[in-house]
PDB file of C-alpha atoms in Angstrom:
ATOM      1  CA  UNK A 479      10.146  17.355   1.361  1.00 52.00           C
ATOM      2  CA  UNK A 480       9.846  15.174   4.468  1.00 78.00           C
ATOM      3  CA  UNK A 481       7.454  12.639   2.831  1.00 92.00           C
ATOM      4  CA  UNK A 482       5.763  11.498  -0.299  1.00 95.00           C
ATOM      5  CA  UNK A 483       3.379  14.153  -1.608  1.00 96.00           C
ATOM      6  CA  UNK A 484       0.671  13.820  -4.168  1.00 97.00           C
ATOM      7  CA  UNK A 485      -1.522  16.234  -6.025  1.00 97.00           C
ATOM      8  CA  UNK A 486      -4.311  16.944  -6.343  1.00 97.00           C
ATOM      9  CA  UNK A 487      -5.748  15.434  -3.223  1.00 95.00           C
ATOM     10  CA  UNK A 488      -9.172  15.171  -4.836  1.00 96.00           C
ATOM     11  CA  UNK A 489     -10.164  15.228  -8.569  1.00 97.00           C
ATOM     12  CA  UNK A 490     -13.688  15.003 -10.015  1.00 98.00           C
ATOM     13  CA  UNK A 491     -13.806  14.664 -13.758  1.00 97.00           C
ATOM     14  CA  UNK A 492     -16.371  13.892 -16.335  1.00 97.00           C
ATOM     15  CA  UNK A 493     -16.415  10.557 -18.223  1.00 97.00           C
ATOM     16  CA  UNK A 494     -14.218  10.749 -21.245  1.00 97.00           C
ATOM     17  CA  UNK A 495     -11.849  13.445 -20.020  1.00 98.00           C
ATOM     18  CA  UNK A 496      -8.111  12.888 -19.475  1.00 98.00           C
ATOM     19  CA  UNK A 497      -6.561  13.389 -16.007  1.00 98.00           C
ATOM     20  CA  UNK A 498      -2.958  13.704 -14.641  1.00 98.00           C
ATOM     21  CA  UNK A 499      -1.985  12.688 -11.208  1.00 98.00           C
ATOM     22  CA  UNK A 500       1.277  13.747  -9.700  1.00 98.00           C
ATOM     23  CA  UNK A 501       3.623  12.219  -7.187  1.00 98.00           C
ATOM     24  CA  UNK A 502       6.695  13.732  -5.527  1.00 97.00           C
ATOM     25  CA  UNK A 503       8.675  11.017  -3.821  1.00 95.00           C
ATOM     26  CA  UNK A 504      10.986  11.369  -0.867  1.00 94.00           C
ATOM     27  CA  UNK A 505      14.198  13.039  -1.952  1.00 92.00           C
ATOM     28  CA  UNK A 506      16.846  10.568  -2.918  1.00 89.00           C
ATOM     29  CA  UNK A 507      14.507   7.618  -3.334  1.00 91.00           C
ATOM     30  CA  UNK A 508      15.142   5.919  -6.611  1.00 90.00           C
ATOM     31  CA  UNK A 509      12.216   3.471  -6.638  1.00 91.00           C
ATOM     32  CA  UNK A 510       8.683   4.758  -7.140  1.00 94.00           C
ATOM     33  CA  UNK A 511       5.403   2.857  -7.178  1.00 94.00           C
ATOM     34  CA  UNK A 512       1.826   3.566  -8.201  1.00 97.00           C
ATOM     35  CA  UNK A 513      -1.025   1.639  -6.666  1.00 96.00           C
ATOM     36  CA  UNK A 514      -4.857   1.934  -6.940  1.00 96.00           C
ATOM     37  CA  UNK A 515      -7.289   1.336  -4.116  1.00 94.00           C
ATOM     38  CA  UNK A 516     -10.857   0.727  -5.123  1.00 91.00           C
ATOM     39  CA  UNK A 517     -13.848   0.224  -2.971  1.00 83.00           C
ATOM     40  CA  UNK A 518     -13.915  -3.508  -2.033  1.00 74.00           C
ATOM     41  CA  UNK A 519     -10.939  -4.380  -4.155  1.00 78.00           C
ATOM     42  CA  UNK A 520      -7.995  -3.565  -1.945  1.00 84.00           C
ATOM     43  CA  UNK A 521      -4.721  -2.176  -3.004  1.00 92.00           C
ATOM     44  CA  UNK A 522      -3.595  -3.066  -6.512  1.00 93.00           C
ATOM     45  CA  UNK A 523      -0.119  -2.437  -8.023  1.00 94.00           C
ATOM     46  CA  UNK A 524      -0.077  -0.376 -11.268  1.00 96.00           C
ATOM     47  CA  UNK A 525       3.558   0.450 -12.181  1.00 95.00           C
ATOM     48  CA  UNK A 526       7.055   0.539 -10.767  1.00 92.00           C
ATOM     49  CA  UNK A 527       9.868   2.898 -11.660  1.00 93.00           C
ATOM     50  CA  UNK A 528      13.512   2.513 -10.964  1.00 90.00           C
ATOM     51  CA  UNK A 529      15.063   5.885 -11.813  1.00 91.00           C
ATOM     52  CA  UNK A 530      13.290   7.108 -14.918  1.00 92.00           C
ATOM     53  CA  UNK A 531      12.692   3.700 -16.439  1.00 91.00           C
ATOM     54  CA  UNK A 532       9.728   1.394 -15.764  1.00 90.00           C
ATOM     55  CA  UNK A 533      10.792  -2.275 -15.536  1.00 87.00           C
ATOM     56  CA  UNK A 534       7.338  -3.334 -14.393  1.00 89.00           C
ATOM     57  CA  UNK A 535       4.173  -1.981 -15.945  1.00 92.00           C
ATOM     58  CA  UNK A 536       2.262  -5.182 -15.493  1.00 91.00           C
ATOM     59  CA  UNK A 537      -0.495  -3.726 -13.199  1.00 93.00           C
ATOM     60  CA  UNK A 538      -1.734  -1.038 -15.655  1.00 96.00           C
ATOM     61  CA  UNK A 539      -5.301  -2.102 -16.409  1.00 94.00           C
ATOM     62  CA  UNK A 540      -5.588  -0.838 -19.972  1.00 95.00           C
ATOM     63  CA  UNK A 541      -3.688   1.294 -22.600  1.00 95.00           C
ATOM     64  CA  UNK A 542      -5.587   4.304 -21.386  1.00 97.00           C
ATOM     65  CA  UNK A 543      -3.248   4.336 -18.385  1.00 97.00           C
ATOM     66  CA  UNK A 544       0.330   5.632 -18.716  1.00 97.00           C
ATOM     67  CA  UNK A 545       2.981   6.989 -16.430  1.00 97.00           C
ATOM     68  CA  UNK A 546       6.301   8.715 -16.730  1.00 96.00           C
ATOM     69  CA  UNK A 547       9.021   9.840 -14.375  1.00 96.00           C
ATOM     70  CA  UNK A 548      11.492  12.628 -15.075  1.00 90.00           C
ATOM     71  CA  UNK A 549      14.809  13.492 -13.393  1.00 89.00           C
ATOM     72  CA  UNK A 550      14.520  10.395 -11.249  1.00 85.00           C
ATOM     73  CA  UNK A 551      12.011  12.382  -9.132  1.00 93.00           C
ATOM     74  CA  UNK A 552       8.514  13.471 -10.006  1.00 96.00           C
ATOM     75  CA  UNK A 553       6.094  10.979 -11.557  1.00 97.00           C
ATOM     76  CA  UNK A 554       2.850  11.609 -13.523  1.00 98.00           C
ATOM     77  CA  UNK A 555       0.153   9.021 -13.931  1.00 98.00           C
ATOM     78  CA  UNK A 556      -2.104   9.841 -16.859  1.00 98.00           C
ATOM     79  CA  UNK A 557      -5.594   8.338 -17.515  1.00 98.00           C
ATOM     80  CA  UNK A 558      -7.036   9.042 -20.878  1.00 98.00           C
ATOM     81  CA  UNK A 559     -10.687   8.940 -21.685  1.00 98.00           C
ATOM     82  CA  UNK A 560     -11.631   8.229 -18.098  1.00 98.00           C
ATOM     83  CA  UNK A 561     -14.321   5.707 -17.277  1.00 97.00           C
ATOM     84  CA  UNK A 562     -16.490   5.396 -14.166  1.00 96.00           C
ATOM     85  CA  UNK A 563     -14.562   2.289 -13.148  1.00 94.00           C
ATOM     86  CA  UNK A 564     -11.401   4.329 -12.937  1.00 96.00           C
ATOM     87  CA  UNK A 565     -12.837   5.989  -9.763  1.00 96.00           C
ATOM     88  CA  UNK A 566     -10.571   5.021  -6.945  1.00 96.00           C
ATOM     89  CA  UNK A 567      -7.793   6.403  -4.669  1.00 96.00           C
ATOM     90  CA  UNK A 568      -4.439   6.409  -6.411  1.00 97.00           C
ATOM     91  CA  UNK A 569      -1.571   6.025  -4.086  1.00 97.00           C
ATOM     92  CA  UNK A 570       2.136   6.539  -4.737  1.00 96.00           C
ATOM     93  CA  UNK A 571       4.990   5.135  -2.775  1.00 94.00           C
ATOM     94  CA  UNK A 572       8.712   5.490  -2.892  1.00 92.00           C
ATOM     95  CA  UNK A 573      11.587   3.545  -1.409  1.00 89.00           C
ATOM     96  CA  UNK A 574      15.384   3.756  -1.225  1.00 83.00           C
ATOM     97  CA  UNK A 575      16.389   0.745  -3.361  1.00 67.00           C
ATOM     98  CA  UNK A 576      19.823   1.036  -1.767  1.00 57.00           C
ATOM     99  CA  UNK A 577      18.434   0.419   1.714  1.00 57.00           C
ATOM    100  CA  UNK A 578      18.367  -3.035   3.274  1.00 58.00           C
ATOM    101  CA  UNK A 579      14.739  -3.190   3.916  1.00 66.00           C
ATOM    102  CA  UNK A 580      13.307  -1.624   0.739  1.00 75.00           C
ATOM    103  CA  UNK A 581      10.600  -0.140   2.970  1.00 83.00           C
ATOM    104  CA  UNK A 582       7.999   1.673   1.014  1.00 88.00           C
ATOM    105  CA  UNK A 583       6.602   5.004   2.162  1.00 91.00           C
ATOM    106  CA  UNK A 584       3.220   6.120   0.908  1.00 93.00           C
ATOM    107  CA  UNK A 585       1.734   9.459   0.000  1.00 95.00           C
ATOM    108  CA  UNK A 586      -1.722  10.546   1.038  1.00 94.00           C
ATOM    109  CA  UNK A 587      -3.301   9.572  -2.311  1.00 95.00           C
ATOM    110  CA  UNK A 588      -5.404  11.234  -4.932  1.00 97.00           C
ATOM    111  CA  UNK A 589      -9.102  10.510  -4.755  1.00 96.00           C
ATOM    112  CA  UNK A 590     -10.456  10.345  -8.366  1.00 97.00           C
ATOM    113  CA  UNK A 591     -14.124  10.455  -9.063  1.00 97.00           C
ATOM    114  CA  UNK A 592     -15.317  10.105 -12.601  1.00 97.00           C
ATOM    115  CA  UNK A 593     -18.962  11.226 -13.093  1.00 96.00           C
TER     116      UNK A 593
ATOM    117  CA  UNK B 360       0.396 -16.404  -7.659  1.00 86.00           C
ATOM    118  CA  UNK B 361       0.883 -14.881  -4.264  1.00 91.00           C
ATOM    119  CA  UNK B 362      -2.282 -14.142  -2.352  1.00 94.00           C
ATOM    120  CA  UNK B 363      -2.618 -12.318   0.984  1.00 96.00           C
ATOM    121  CA  UNK B 364      -5.626 -12.837   3.277  1.00 97.00           C
ATOM    122  CA  UNK B 365      -6.523 -10.971   6.368  1.00 97.00           C
ATOM    123  CA  UNK B 366      -8.936 -12.274   9.003  1.00 93.00           C
ATOM    124  CA  UNK B 367     -11.177 -10.893  10.462  1.00 92.00           C
ATOM    125  CA  UNK B 368     -12.340  -8.247   7.968  1.00 94.00           C
ATOM    126  CA  UNK B 369     -13.682  -6.208  10.868  1.00 96.00           C
ATOM    127  CA  UNK B 370     -13.209  -6.219  14.610  1.00 95.00           C
ATOM    128  CA  UNK B 371     -14.884  -4.257  17.399  1.00 96.00           C
ATOM    129  CA  UNK B 372     -13.404  -4.284  20.898  1.00 96.00           C
ATOM    130  CA  UNK B 373     -13.753  -2.197  24.106  1.00 97.00           C
ATOM    131  CA  UNK B 374     -10.885   0.066  25.161  1.00 97.00           C
ATOM    132  CA  UNK B 375      -8.120  -1.812  27.026  1.00 97.00           C
ATOM    133  CA  UNK B 376      -8.396  -5.191  25.299  1.00 96.00           C
ATOM    134  CA  UNK B 377      -5.444  -6.892  23.868  1.00 97.00           C
ATOM    135  CA  UNK B 378      -6.193  -8.077  20.341  1.00 95.00           C
ATOM    136  CA  UNK B 379      -4.618 -10.034  17.432  1.00 96.00           C
ATOM    137  CA  UNK B 380      -4.961  -9.392  13.728  1.00 97.00           C
ATOM    138  CA  UNK B 381      -4.101 -12.207  11.321  1.00 97.00           C
ATOM    139  CA  UNK B 382      -2.433 -12.261   7.972  1.00 98.00           C
ATOM    140  CA  UNK B 383      -1.787 -15.283   5.738  1.00 98.00           C
ATOM    141  CA  UNK B 384       0.022 -15.612   2.445  1.00 97.00           C
ATOM    142  CA  UNK B 385       0.096 -18.490   0.006  1.00 96.00           C
ATOM    143  CA  UNK B 386       3.739 -18.429  -1.158  1.00 92.00           C
ATOM    144  CA  UNK B 387       6.367 -18.610   1.600  1.00 91.00           C
ATOM    145  CA  UNK B 388       9.048 -17.204  -0.650  1.00 90.00           C
ATOM    146  CA  UNK B 389       8.936 -13.606   0.497  1.00 91.00           C
ATOM    147  CA  UNK B 390      11.498 -10.993   1.128  1.00 89.00           C
ATOM    148  CA  UNK B 391       9.700  -9.089   3.827  1.00 91.00           C
ATOM    149  CA  UNK B 392       6.366  -8.320   5.241  1.00 94.00           C
ATOM    150  CA  UNK B 393       4.986  -4.955   6.263  1.00 94.00           C
ATOM    151  CA  UNK B 394       1.959  -3.993   8.436  1.00 97.00           C
ATOM    152  CA  UNK B 395       0.286  -0.589   7.627  1.00 96.00           C
ATOM    153  CA  UNK B 396      -2.350   1.482   9.231  1.00 97.00           C
ATOM    154  CA  UNK B 397      -4.796   3.489   7.172  1.00 95.00           C
ATOM    155  CA  UNK B 398      -7.152   6.074   8.608  1.00 94.00           C
ATOM    156  CA  UNK B 399     -10.318   6.977   6.744  1.00 88.00           C
ATOM    157  CA  UNK B 400      -9.521   9.156   3.636  1.00 83.00           C
ATOM    158  CA  UNK B 401      -5.783   9.043   4.356  1.00 86.00           C
ATOM    159  CA  UNK B 402      -2.736   7.293   2.974  1.00 88.00           C
ATOM    160  CA  UNK B 403      -0.871   4.359   4.495  1.00 93.00           C
ATOM    161  CA  UNK B 404       1.412   4.718   7.538  1.00 93.00           C
ATOM    162  CA  UNK B 405       4.021   1.894   7.955  1.00 92.00           C
ATOM    163  CA  UNK B 406       3.884   0.305  11.448  1.00 95.00           C
ATOM    164  CA  UNK B 407       6.262  -2.522  11.295  1.00 95.00           C
ATOM    165  CA  UNK B 408       8.492  -4.219   8.738  1.00 92.00           C
ATOM    166  CA  UNK B 409       9.758  -7.842   9.242  1.00 94.00           C
ATOM    167  CA  UNK B 410      12.494  -9.246   7.116  1.00 91.00           C
ATOM    168  CA  UNK B 411      12.118 -12.873   6.007  1.00 91.00           C
ATOM    169  CA  UNK B 412      14.943 -13.906   8.365  1.00 91.00           C
ATOM    170  CA  UNK B 413      13.228 -12.306  11.442  1.00 94.00           C
ATOM    171  CA  UNK B 414      10.616 -13.782  13.685  1.00 95.00           C
ATOM    172  CA  UNK B 415       9.183 -10.662  15.163  1.00 95.00           C
ATOM    173  CA  UNK B 416       9.327  -6.854  15.498  1.00 96.00           C
ATOM    174  CA  UNK B 417       8.083  -4.613  18.200  1.00 97.00           C
ATOM    175  CA  UNK B 418       7.145  -0.937  18.411  1.00 95.00           C
ATOM    176  CA  UNK B 419       5.508   0.363  21.512  1.00 97.00           C
ATOM    177  CA  UNK B 420       2.316  -1.456  22.049  1.00 97.00           C
ATOM    178  CA  UNK B 421       2.558  -3.253  18.754  1.00 98.00           C
ATOM    179  CA  UNK B 422       4.186  -6.605  18.054  1.00 98.00           C
ATOM    180  CA  UNK B 423       4.330  -8.298  14.737  1.00 97.00           C
ATOM    181  CA  UNK B 424       5.404 -11.942  14.286  1.00 97.00           C
ATOM    182  CA  UNK B 425       6.246 -13.824  11.177  1.00 97.00           C
ATOM    183  CA  UNK B 426       6.210 -17.542  10.555  1.00 96.00           C
ATOM    184  CA  UNK B 427       7.398 -17.750   6.912  1.00 93.00           C
ATOM    185  CA  UNK B 428       7.197 -21.584   6.608  1.00 92.00           C
ATOM    186  CA  UNK B 429       3.435 -21.576   7.547  1.00 95.00           C
ATOM    187  CA  UNK B 430       2.720 -18.406   5.648  1.00 96.00           C
ATOM    188  CA  UNK B 431       1.413 -16.433   8.644  1.00 97.00           C
ATOM    189  CA  UNK B 432       1.899 -13.164  10.379  1.00 98.00           C
ATOM    190  CA  UNK B 433       0.092 -11.698  13.342  1.00 97.00           C
ATOM    191  CA  UNK B 434      -0.109  -8.098  14.580  1.00 97.00           C
ATOM    192  CA  UNK B 435      -0.695  -7.970  18.363  1.00 97.00           C
ATOM    193  CA  UNK B 436      -1.947  -4.757  19.796  1.00 97.00           C
ATOM    194  CA  UNK B 437      -1.762  -4.378  23.551  1.00 98.00           C
ATOM    195  CA  UNK B 438      -4.029  -2.347  25.693  1.00 97.00           C
ATOM    196  CA  UNK B 439      -6.110  -0.991  22.784  1.00 97.00           C
ATOM    197  CA  UNK B 440      -7.217   2.709  22.621  1.00 97.00           C
ATOM    198  CA  UNK B 441      -9.879   4.442  20.712  1.00 97.00           C
ATOM    199  CA  UNK B 442      -7.021   6.131  18.693  1.00 97.00           C
ATOM    200  CA  UNK B 443      -6.097   2.696  17.354  1.00 97.00           C
ATOM    201  CA  UNK B 444      -9.364   2.653  15.381  1.00 97.00           C
ATOM    202  CA  UNK B 445      -8.289   2.296  11.723  1.00 97.00           C
ATOM    203  CA  UNK B 446      -7.863  -0.224   8.929  1.00 96.00           C
ATOM    204  CA  UNK B 447      -4.758  -2.365   9.308  1.00 98.00           C
ATOM    205  CA  UNK B 448      -3.225  -3.736   6.081  1.00 97.00           C
ATOM    206  CA  UNK B 449      -0.711  -6.450   5.723  1.00 97.00           C
ATOM    207  CA  UNK B 450       1.557  -6.630   2.669  1.00 96.00           C
ATOM    208  CA  UNK B 451       4.328  -8.993   1.414  1.00 94.00           C
ATOM    209  CA  UNK B 452       7.243  -8.241  -0.818  1.00 91.00           C
ATOM    210  CA  UNK B 453       7.956 -11.167  -3.076  1.00 85.00           C
ATOM    211  CA  UNK B 454      11.664 -10.588  -3.549  1.00 76.00           C
ATOM    212  CA  UNK B 455      14.574  -8.265  -3.130  1.00 66.00           C
ATOM    213  CA  UNK B 456      14.301  -6.689  -6.636  1.00 64.00           C
ATOM    214  CA  UNK B 457      12.046  -3.782  -7.094  1.00 61.00           C
ATOM    215  CA  UNK B 458       8.849  -5.610  -6.959  1.00 75.00           C
ATOM    216  CA  UNK B 459       5.594  -4.218  -5.649  1.00 86.00           C
ATOM    217  CA  UNK B 460       3.949  -5.075  -2.471  1.00 91.00           C
ATOM    218  CA  UNK B 461       1.000  -7.599  -2.485  1.00 93.00           C
ATOM    219  CA  UNK B 462      -1.667  -6.468  -0.020  1.00 95.00           C
ATOM    220  CA  UNK B 463      -4.444  -8.105   1.901  1.00 96.00           C
ATOM    221  CA  UNK B 464      -7.847  -6.327   1.952  1.00 95.00           C
ATOM    222  CA  UNK B 465      -7.334  -5.290   5.546  1.00 95.00           C
ATOM    223  CA  UNK B 466      -8.911  -5.570   8.964  1.00 97.00           C
ATOM    224  CA  UNK B 467     -11.020  -2.608  10.081  1.00 96.00           C
ATOM    225  CA  UNK B 468     -10.665  -2.151  13.835  1.00 97.00           C
ATOM    226  CA  UNK B 469     -12.964  -0.152  16.036  1.00 97.00           C
ATOM    227  CA  UNK B 470     -12.087   0.537  19.612  1.00 97.00           C
ATOM    228  CA  UNK B 471     -14.881   1.875  21.837  1.00 96.00           C
ATOM    229  CA  UNK B 472     -14.247   3.949  24.964  1.00 93.00           C
TER     230      UNK B 472
END
């Protein structure tokens, strides 16, 4: 596709349920990032992938959060046993790590609401 | 630890005014700096990217400057329009390797007609 896509755009779930968020990066982009944007907190880094490996997972807030990337393309962020504090917009970005600028391109985000 | 601060948090101006948004960062060792725009309920749109070796970048009515040694960047918007109303985010990339961007909390701009 032309840009980064994410699905679903909105997700409402009950506390304690598991959720999966999907990101399709720009074709050919080897680097992929997940961020979280909470009300009043700004954008926080969660995890970075280079190809299928994740050299930086330092932003994952707890072991309830995990992510994987397959085929060097699609990535899935999984949140287990969701809590109300997980409510946020989850943004995915990709970049061409071979490019000089490493500019990151963002998807539209998934708005997660935990009730 | 790198911290990015944006001032002001909110700004309201009448249409046609020129305005400046400010971004400061605590560690001058950055690889590049990006300015983004975010419309309500939407993702981020990249506006300008300045490499650490550059002083400024221009795109249309937008001009971004970078003073790495003092840890400051400004985004200048000329002849503001109601369509410029959005939140503007500044983000720094610490180094060349695949590190994440570190964001400020943004400046919410409202341009009235």
